[in-house]
mmCIF file of C-alpha atoms and ligand atoms in Angstrom:
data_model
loop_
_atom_site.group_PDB
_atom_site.id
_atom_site.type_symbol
_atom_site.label_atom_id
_atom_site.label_comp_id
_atom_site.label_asym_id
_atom_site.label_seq_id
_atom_site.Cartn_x
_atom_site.Cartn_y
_atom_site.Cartn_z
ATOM 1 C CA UNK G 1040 7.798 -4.348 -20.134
ATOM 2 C CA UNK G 1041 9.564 -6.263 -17.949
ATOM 3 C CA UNK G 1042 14.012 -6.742 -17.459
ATOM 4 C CA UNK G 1043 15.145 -10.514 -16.476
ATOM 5 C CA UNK G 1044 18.414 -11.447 -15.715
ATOM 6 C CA UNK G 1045 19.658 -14.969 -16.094
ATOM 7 C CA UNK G 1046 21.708 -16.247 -13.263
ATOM 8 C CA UNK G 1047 23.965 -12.589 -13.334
ATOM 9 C CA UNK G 1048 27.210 -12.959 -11.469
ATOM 10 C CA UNK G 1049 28.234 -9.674 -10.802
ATOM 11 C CA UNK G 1050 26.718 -7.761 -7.716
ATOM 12 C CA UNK G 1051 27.556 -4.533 -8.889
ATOM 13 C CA UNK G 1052 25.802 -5.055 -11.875
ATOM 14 C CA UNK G 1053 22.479 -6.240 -10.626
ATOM 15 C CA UNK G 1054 22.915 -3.534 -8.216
ATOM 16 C CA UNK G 1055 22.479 -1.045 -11.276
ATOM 17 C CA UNK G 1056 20.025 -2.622 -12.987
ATOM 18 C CA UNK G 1057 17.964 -2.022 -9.687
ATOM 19 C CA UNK G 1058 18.419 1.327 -9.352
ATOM 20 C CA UNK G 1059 17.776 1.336 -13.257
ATOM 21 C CA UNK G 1060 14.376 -0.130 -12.521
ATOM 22 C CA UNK G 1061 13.337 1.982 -9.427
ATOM 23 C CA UNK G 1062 14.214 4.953 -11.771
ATOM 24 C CA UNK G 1063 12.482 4.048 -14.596
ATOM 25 C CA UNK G 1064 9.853 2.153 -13.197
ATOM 26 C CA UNK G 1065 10.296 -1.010 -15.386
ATOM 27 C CA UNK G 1066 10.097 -4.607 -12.908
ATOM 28 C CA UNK G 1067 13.107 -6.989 -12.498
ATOM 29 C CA UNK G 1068 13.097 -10.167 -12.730
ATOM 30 C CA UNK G 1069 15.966 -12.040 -11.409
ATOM 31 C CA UNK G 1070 16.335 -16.189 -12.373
ATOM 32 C CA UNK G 1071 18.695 -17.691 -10.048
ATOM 33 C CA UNK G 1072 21.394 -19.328 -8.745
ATOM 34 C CA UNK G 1073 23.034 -15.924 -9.044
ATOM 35 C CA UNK G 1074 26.925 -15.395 -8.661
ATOM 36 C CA UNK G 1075 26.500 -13.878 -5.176
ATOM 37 C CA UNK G 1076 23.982 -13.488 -2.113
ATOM 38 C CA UNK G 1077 20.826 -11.946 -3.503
ATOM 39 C CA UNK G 1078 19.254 -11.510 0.239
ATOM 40 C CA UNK G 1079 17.875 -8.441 1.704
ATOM 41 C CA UNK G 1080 20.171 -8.208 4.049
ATOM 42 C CA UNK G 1081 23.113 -8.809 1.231
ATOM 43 C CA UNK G 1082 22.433 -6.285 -1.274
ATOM 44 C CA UNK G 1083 21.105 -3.676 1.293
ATOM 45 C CA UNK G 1084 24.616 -3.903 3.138
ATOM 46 C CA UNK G 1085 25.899 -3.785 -0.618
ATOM 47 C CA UNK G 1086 24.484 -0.291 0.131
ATOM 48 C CA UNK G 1087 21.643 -0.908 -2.491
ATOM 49 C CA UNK G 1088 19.520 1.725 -1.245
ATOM 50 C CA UNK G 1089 16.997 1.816 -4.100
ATOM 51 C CA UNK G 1090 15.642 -1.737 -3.394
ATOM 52 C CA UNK G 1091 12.690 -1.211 -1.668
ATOM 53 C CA UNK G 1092 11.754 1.249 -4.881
ATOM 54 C CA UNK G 1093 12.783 -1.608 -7.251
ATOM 55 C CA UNK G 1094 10.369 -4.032 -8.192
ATOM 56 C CA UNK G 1095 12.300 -6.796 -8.055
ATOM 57 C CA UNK G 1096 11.123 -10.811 -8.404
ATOM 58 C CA UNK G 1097 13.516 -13.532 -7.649
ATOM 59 C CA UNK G 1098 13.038 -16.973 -9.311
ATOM 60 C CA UNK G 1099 14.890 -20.226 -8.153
ATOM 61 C CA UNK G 1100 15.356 -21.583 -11.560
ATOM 62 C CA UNK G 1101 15.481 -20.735 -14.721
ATOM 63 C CA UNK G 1102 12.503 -23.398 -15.003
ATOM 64 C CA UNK G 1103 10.374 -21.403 -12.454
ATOM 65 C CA UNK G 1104 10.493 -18.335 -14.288
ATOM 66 C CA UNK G 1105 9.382 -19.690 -17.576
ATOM 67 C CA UNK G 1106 6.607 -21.557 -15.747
ATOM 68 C CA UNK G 1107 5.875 -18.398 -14.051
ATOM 69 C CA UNK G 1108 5.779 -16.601 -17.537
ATOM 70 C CA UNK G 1109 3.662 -19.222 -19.379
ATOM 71 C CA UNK G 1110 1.409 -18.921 -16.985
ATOM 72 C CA UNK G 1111 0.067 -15.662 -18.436
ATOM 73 C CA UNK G 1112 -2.328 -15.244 -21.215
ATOM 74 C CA UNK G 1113 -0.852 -14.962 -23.974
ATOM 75 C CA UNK G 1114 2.564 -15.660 -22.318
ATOM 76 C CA UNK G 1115 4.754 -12.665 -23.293
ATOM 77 C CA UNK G 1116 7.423 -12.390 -25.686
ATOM 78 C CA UNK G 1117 10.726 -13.794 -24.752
ATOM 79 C CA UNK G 1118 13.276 -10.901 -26.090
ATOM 80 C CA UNK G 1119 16.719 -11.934 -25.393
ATOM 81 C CA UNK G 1120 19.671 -9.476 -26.055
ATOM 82 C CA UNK G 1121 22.948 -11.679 -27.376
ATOM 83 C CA UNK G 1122 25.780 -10.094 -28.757
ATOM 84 C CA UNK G 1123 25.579 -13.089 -31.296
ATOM 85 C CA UNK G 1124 22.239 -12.103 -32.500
ATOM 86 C CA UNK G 1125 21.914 -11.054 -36.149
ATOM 87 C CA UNK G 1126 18.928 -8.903 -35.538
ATOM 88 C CA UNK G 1127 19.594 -5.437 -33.933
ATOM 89 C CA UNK G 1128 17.525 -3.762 -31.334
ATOM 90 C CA UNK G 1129 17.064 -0.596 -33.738
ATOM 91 C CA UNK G 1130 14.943 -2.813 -36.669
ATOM 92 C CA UNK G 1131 12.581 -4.419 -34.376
ATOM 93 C CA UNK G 1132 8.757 -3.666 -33.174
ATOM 94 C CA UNK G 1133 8.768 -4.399 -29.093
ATOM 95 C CA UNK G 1134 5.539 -4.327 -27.664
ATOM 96 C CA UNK G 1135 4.729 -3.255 -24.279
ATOM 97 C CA UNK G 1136 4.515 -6.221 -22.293
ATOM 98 C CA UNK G 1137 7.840 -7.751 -23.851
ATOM 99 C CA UNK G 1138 10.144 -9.410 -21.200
ATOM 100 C CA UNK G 1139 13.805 -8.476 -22.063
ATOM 101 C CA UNK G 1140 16.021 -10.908 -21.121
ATOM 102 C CA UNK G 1141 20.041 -10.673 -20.649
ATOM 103 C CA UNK G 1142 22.698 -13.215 -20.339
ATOM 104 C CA UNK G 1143 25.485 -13.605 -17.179
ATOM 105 C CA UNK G 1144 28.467 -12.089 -17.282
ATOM 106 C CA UNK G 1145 30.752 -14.774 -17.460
ATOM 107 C CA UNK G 1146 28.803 -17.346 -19.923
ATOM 108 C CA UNK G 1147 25.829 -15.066 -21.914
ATOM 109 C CA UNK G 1148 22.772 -18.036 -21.658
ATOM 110 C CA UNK G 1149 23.036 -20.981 -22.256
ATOM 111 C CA UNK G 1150 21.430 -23.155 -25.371
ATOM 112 C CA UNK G 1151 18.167 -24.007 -24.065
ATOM 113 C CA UNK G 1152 17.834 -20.288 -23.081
ATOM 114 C CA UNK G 1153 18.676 -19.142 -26.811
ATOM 115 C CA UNK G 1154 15.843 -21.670 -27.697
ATOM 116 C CA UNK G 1155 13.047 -20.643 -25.160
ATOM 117 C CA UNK G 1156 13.312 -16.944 -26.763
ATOM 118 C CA UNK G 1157 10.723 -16.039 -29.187
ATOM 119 C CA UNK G 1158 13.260 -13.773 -30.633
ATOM 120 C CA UNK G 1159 17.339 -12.599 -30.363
ATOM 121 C CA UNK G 1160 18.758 -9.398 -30.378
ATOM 122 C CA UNK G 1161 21.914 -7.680 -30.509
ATOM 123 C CA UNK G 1162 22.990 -3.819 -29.880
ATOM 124 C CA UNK G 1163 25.357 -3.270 -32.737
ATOM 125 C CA UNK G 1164 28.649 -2.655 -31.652
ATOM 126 C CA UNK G 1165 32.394 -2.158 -33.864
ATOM 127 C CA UNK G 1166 33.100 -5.481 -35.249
ATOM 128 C CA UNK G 1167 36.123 -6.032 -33.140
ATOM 129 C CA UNK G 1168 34.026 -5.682 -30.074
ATOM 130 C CA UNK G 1169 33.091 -9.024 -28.003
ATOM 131 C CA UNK G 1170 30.339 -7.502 -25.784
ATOM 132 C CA UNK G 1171 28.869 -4.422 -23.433
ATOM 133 C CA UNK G 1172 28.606 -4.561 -20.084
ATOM 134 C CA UNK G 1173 25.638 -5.915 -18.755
ATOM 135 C CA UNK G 1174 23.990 -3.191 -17.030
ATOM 136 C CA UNK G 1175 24.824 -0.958 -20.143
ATOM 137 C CA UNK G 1176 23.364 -3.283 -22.741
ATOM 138 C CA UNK G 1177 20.280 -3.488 -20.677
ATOM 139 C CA UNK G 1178 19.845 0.447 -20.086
ATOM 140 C CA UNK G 1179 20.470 0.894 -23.879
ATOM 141 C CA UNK G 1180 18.031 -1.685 -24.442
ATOM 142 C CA UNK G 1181 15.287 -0.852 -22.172
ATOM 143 C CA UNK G 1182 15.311 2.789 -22.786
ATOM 144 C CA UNK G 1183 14.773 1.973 -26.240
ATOM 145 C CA UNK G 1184 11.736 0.165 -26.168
ATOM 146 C CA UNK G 1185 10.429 2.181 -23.690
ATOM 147 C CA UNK G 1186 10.659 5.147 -26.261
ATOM 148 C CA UNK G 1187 9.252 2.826 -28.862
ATOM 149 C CA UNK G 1188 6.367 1.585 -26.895
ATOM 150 C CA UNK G 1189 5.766 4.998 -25.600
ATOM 151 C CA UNK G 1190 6.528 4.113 -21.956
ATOM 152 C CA UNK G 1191 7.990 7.135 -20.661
ATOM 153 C CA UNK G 1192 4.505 9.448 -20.809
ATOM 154 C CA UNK G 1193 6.025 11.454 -18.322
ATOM 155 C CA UNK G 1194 8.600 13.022 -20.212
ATOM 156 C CA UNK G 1195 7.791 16.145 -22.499
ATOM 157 C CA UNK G 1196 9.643 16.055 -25.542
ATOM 158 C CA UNK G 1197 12.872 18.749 -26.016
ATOM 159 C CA UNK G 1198 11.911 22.537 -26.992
ATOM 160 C CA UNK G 1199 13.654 23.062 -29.919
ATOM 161 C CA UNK G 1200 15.535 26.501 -29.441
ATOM 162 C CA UNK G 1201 16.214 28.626 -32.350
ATOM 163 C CA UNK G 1202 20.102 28.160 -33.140
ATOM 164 C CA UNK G 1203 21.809 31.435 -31.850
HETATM 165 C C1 SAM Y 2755 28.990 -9.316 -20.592
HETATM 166 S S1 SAM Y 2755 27.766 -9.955 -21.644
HETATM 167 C C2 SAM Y 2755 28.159 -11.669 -21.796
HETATM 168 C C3 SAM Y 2755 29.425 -11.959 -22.449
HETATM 169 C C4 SAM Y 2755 29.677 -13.446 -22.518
HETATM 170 N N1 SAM Y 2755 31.060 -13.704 -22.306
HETATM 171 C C5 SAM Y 2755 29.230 -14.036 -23.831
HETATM 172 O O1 SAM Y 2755 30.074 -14.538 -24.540
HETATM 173 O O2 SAM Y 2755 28.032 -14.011 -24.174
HETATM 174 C C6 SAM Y 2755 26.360 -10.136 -20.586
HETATM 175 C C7 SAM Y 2755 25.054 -9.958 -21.297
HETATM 176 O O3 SAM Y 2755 24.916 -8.601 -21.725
HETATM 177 C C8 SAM Y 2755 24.112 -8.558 -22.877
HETATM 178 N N2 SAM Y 2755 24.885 -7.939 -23.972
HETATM 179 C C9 SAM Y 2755 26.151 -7.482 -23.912
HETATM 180 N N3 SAM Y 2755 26.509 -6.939 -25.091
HETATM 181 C C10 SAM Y 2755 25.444 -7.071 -25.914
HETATM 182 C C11 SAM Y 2755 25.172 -6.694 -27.259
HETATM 183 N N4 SAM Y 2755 26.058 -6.068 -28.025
HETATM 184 N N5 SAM Y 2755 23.956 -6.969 -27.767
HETATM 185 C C12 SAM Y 2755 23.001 -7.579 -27.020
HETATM 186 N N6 SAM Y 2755 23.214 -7.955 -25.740
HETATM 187 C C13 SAM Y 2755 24.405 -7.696 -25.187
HETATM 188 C C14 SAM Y 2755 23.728 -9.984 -23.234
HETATM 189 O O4 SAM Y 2755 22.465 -10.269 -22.694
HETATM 190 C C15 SAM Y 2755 24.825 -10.767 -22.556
HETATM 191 O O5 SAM Y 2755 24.452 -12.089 -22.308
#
């Protein structure tokens, strides 16, 4: 399972999607131009003091990336998370090498984005709600499959205690 973030324009953000992925062990893929200086030196003075514990891969266009993912074989499934998607993330089967891909901030992605997907989802929300954050909708997201898929073997599940 992989996260990929098209052309994000918030620092902060991409910052927590990082430390997301250094915690949880899931790589980041990050398609650029981005918003803001994604250097070493940048997002360590941004204090980003997870990154060397991320696993972090920058592309310089969204065109790289998907060459860079069609390259493997099979190529991966394209899993992008729109809050215009009819499908929520609850009804559907992700697999363990799914890339999840998010929108930027400021725009979502674009058209041909939407149309290099193999398949959209949303995170329901209230229906007067426009959108999550971005690092939210991705932890939501990610921790999700990763339950599905059974990628957290670490992690005993909860003791149930006899109510008192
Ligand atoms: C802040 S939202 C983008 C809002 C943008 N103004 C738009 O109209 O699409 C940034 C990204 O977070 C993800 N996201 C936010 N809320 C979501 C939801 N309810 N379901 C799925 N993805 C969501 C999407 O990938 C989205 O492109």
């Amino acid at each position: 399972m992989r996260i990929a973030l098209y052309q994000p324009d918030i620092p902060q953000n991409t910052g927590t999607v990082l430390r997301l992925s250094a915690c949880l062990g899931v790589p980041v893929d990050v398609i650029e131009p981005t918003g803001f200086d994604m250097s070493d030196r940048a997002l360590r003075r941004a204090g980003l003091d997870y990154l060397d514990q991320a696993a972090l891969t920058r592309h310089r266009s969204w065109n790289h990336f998907l060459s860079d993912l069609r390259a493997n074989e099979p190529p991966p499934r394209l899993v992008l998370l729109s809050s215009q998607a009819q499908l929520s993330h609850h009804a559907f089967a992700f697999r363990p090498d799914d890339v999840l891909l998010f929108g930027r901030e400021s725009a979502g992605a674009p058209p041909d984005v939407h149309d290099a997907a193999n398949v959209h989802l949303r995170v329901p929300m209230q229906p007067a709600m426009r959108s999550l954050n971005l690092a939210v909708s991705v932890a939501i997201v990610v921790d999700a499959a990763g339950t599905q898929t059974q990628l957290w073997p670490d992690i005993a599940p909860p003791k149930h205690r006899p109510a008192k």
